[in-house]
Amino acid sequence: MVSNPVHGLPFLPGTSFKDSTKTAFHRSQTLSYRNGYAIVRRPTVGIGGDRLQFNQLSQAELDELASKAPVLTYGQPKQAPPADFIPAHVAFDKKLL
């Protein structure tokens, strides 16, 4: 989409130029029907015919996201309050041992 800037010039806005040879800016269709059901396809070619790059996550990154999802959504888990303490002399009151 953007060609390399001219050598010797710093990278500033306006020093890079778009490819003027591109004239077709079609958008590929991503929805089709099969047996009456809508099928969504991911586009492989972007506007202007450029290939789209997909972010591929490694298995370790997927596992990390899966383990952190509840923390990211709900925050840090809170500890349950301790159970009510009942002394032994009250628990065994009026019971035959």
Short mmCIF file of C-alpha atoms in Angstrom, two decimals:
data_model
loop_
_atom_site.label_atom_id
_atom_site.label_comp_id
_atom_site.label_asym_id
_atom_site.label_seq_id
_atom_site.Cartn_x
_atom_site.Cartn_y
_atom_site.Cartn_z
CA MET A 1 0.00 0.00 0.00
CA VAL A 2 2.76 2.44 0.93
CA SER A 3 6.08 2.30 -0.87
CA ASN A 4 9.43 2.78 0.82
CA PRO A 5 10.28 6.38 1.66
CA VAL A 6 12.92 8.16 -0.35
CA HIS A 7 16.42 7.44 0.96
CA GLY A 8 17.99 10.28 2.85
CA LEU A 9 14.73 11.80 4.04
CA PRO A 10 13.50 11.21 7.58
CA PHE A 11 10.23 9.33 7.98
CA LEU A 12 7.78 12.17 8.35
CA PRO A 13 4.15 12.39 7.29
CA GLY A 14 4.04 13.16 3.59
CA THR A 15 7.40 11.58 2.68
CA SER A 16 5.82 8.23 1.73
CA PHE A 17 3.68 7.83 -1.35
CA LYS A 18 0.87 5.41 -2.16
CA ASP A 19 1.18 3.00 -5.05
CA SER A 20 -0.47 4.79 -7.97
CA THR A 21 -0.66 1.62 -10.11
CA LYS A 22 -3.49 0.15 -8.07
CA THR A 23 -6.85 0.86 -9.65
CA ALA A 24 -9.10 -1.99 -8.46
CA PHE A 25 -10.47 -1.63 -4.95
CA HIS A 26 -13.00 -4.45 -4.90
CA ARG A 27 -14.12 -5.99 -1.66
CA SER A 28 -14.45 -9.76 -1.60
CA GLN A 29 -17.73 -11.33 -0.48
CA THR A 30 -17.61 -13.16 2.84
CA LEU A 31 -21.17 -14.50 3.06
CA SER A 32 -22.46 -17.44 1.07
CA TYR A 33 -25.36 -19.88 1.38
CA ARG A 34 -25.18 -23.66 1.38
CA ASN A 35 -28.33 -25.80 1.74
CA GLY A 36 -30.24 -22.74 2.92
CA TYR A 37 -27.81 -21.87 5.72
CA ALA A 38 -25.63 -18.79 5.76
CA ILE A 39 -21.92 -19.62 5.76
CA VAL A 40 -19.47 -16.91 6.83
CA ARG A 41 -15.97 -17.09 5.33
CA ARG A 42 -12.99 -15.10 6.52
CA PRO A 43 -11.61 -12.86 3.78
CA THR A 44 -8.10 -13.69 2.57
CA VAL A 45 -7.69 -10.67 0.31
CA GLY A 46 -8.28 -7.13 1.49
CA ILE A 47 -9.45 -4.05 -0.36
CA GLY A 48 -7.16 -3.41 -3.31
CA GLY A 49 -6.02 -7.04 -3.59
CA ASP A 50 -3.51 -6.99 -0.73
CA ARG A 51 -3.15 -10.20 1.27
CA LEU A 52 -4.51 -9.97 4.80
CA GLN A 53 -2.21 -11.05 7.61
CA PHE A 54 -3.77 -13.09 10.40
CA ASN A 55 -2.49 -13.07 13.94
CA GLN A 56 -1.54 -16.63 14.78
CA LEU A 57 -1.23 -17.35 18.50
CA SER A 58 0.97 -20.13 19.78
CA GLN A 59 -0.41 -22.85 22.02
CA ALA A 60 1.35 -21.33 25.04
CA GLU A 61 -0.27 -17.96 24.40
CA LEU A 62 -3.69 -19.59 24.01
CA ASP A 63 -3.23 -21.46 27.30
CA GLU A 64 -2.19 -18.25 29.03
CA LEU A 65 -5.25 -16.42 27.76
CA ALA A 66 -7.51 -19.29 28.78
CA SER A 67 -6.16 -19.28 32.32
CA LYS A 68 -6.34 -15.48 32.69
CA ALA A 69 -9.79 -14.98 31.17
CA PRO A 70 -11.75 -15.11 34.47
CA VAL A 71 -9.26 -12.80 36.17
CA LEU A 72 -9.47 -10.31 33.31
CA THR A 73 -13.26 -10.43 33.28
CA TYR A 74 -14.17 -10.60 36.95
CA GLY A 75 -11.05 -9.34 38.72
CA GLN A 76 -9.12 -11.09 41.45
CA PRO A 77 -11.14 -13.78 43.26
CA LYS A 78 -12.19 -12.97 46.80
CA GLN A 79 -11.62 -15.45 49.61
CA ALA A 80 -14.70 -17.04 51.11
CA PRO A 81 -15.43 -15.88 54.64
CA PRO A 82 -14.44 -18.40 57.31
CA ALA A 83 -17.14 -20.70 58.63
CA ASP A 84 -18.85 -19.62 61.82
CA PHE A 85 -16.84 -20.78 64.80
CA ILE A 86 -18.77 -22.87 67.28
CA PRO A 87 -16.93 -23.76 70.49
CA ALA A 88 -16.97 -27.41 71.54
CA HIS A 89 -18.82 -26.72 74.81
CA VAL A 90 -21.66 -25.14 72.79
CA ALA A 91 -21.69 -27.79 70.03
CA PHE A 92 -22.03 -30.66 72.52
CA ASP A 93 -24.46 -28.85 74.85
CA LYS A 94 -27.45 -31.03 75.84
CA LYS A 95 -26.15 -34.04 73.90
CA LEU A 96 -25.54 -37.43 75.34
CA LEU A 97 -22.03 -38.71 74.67
#
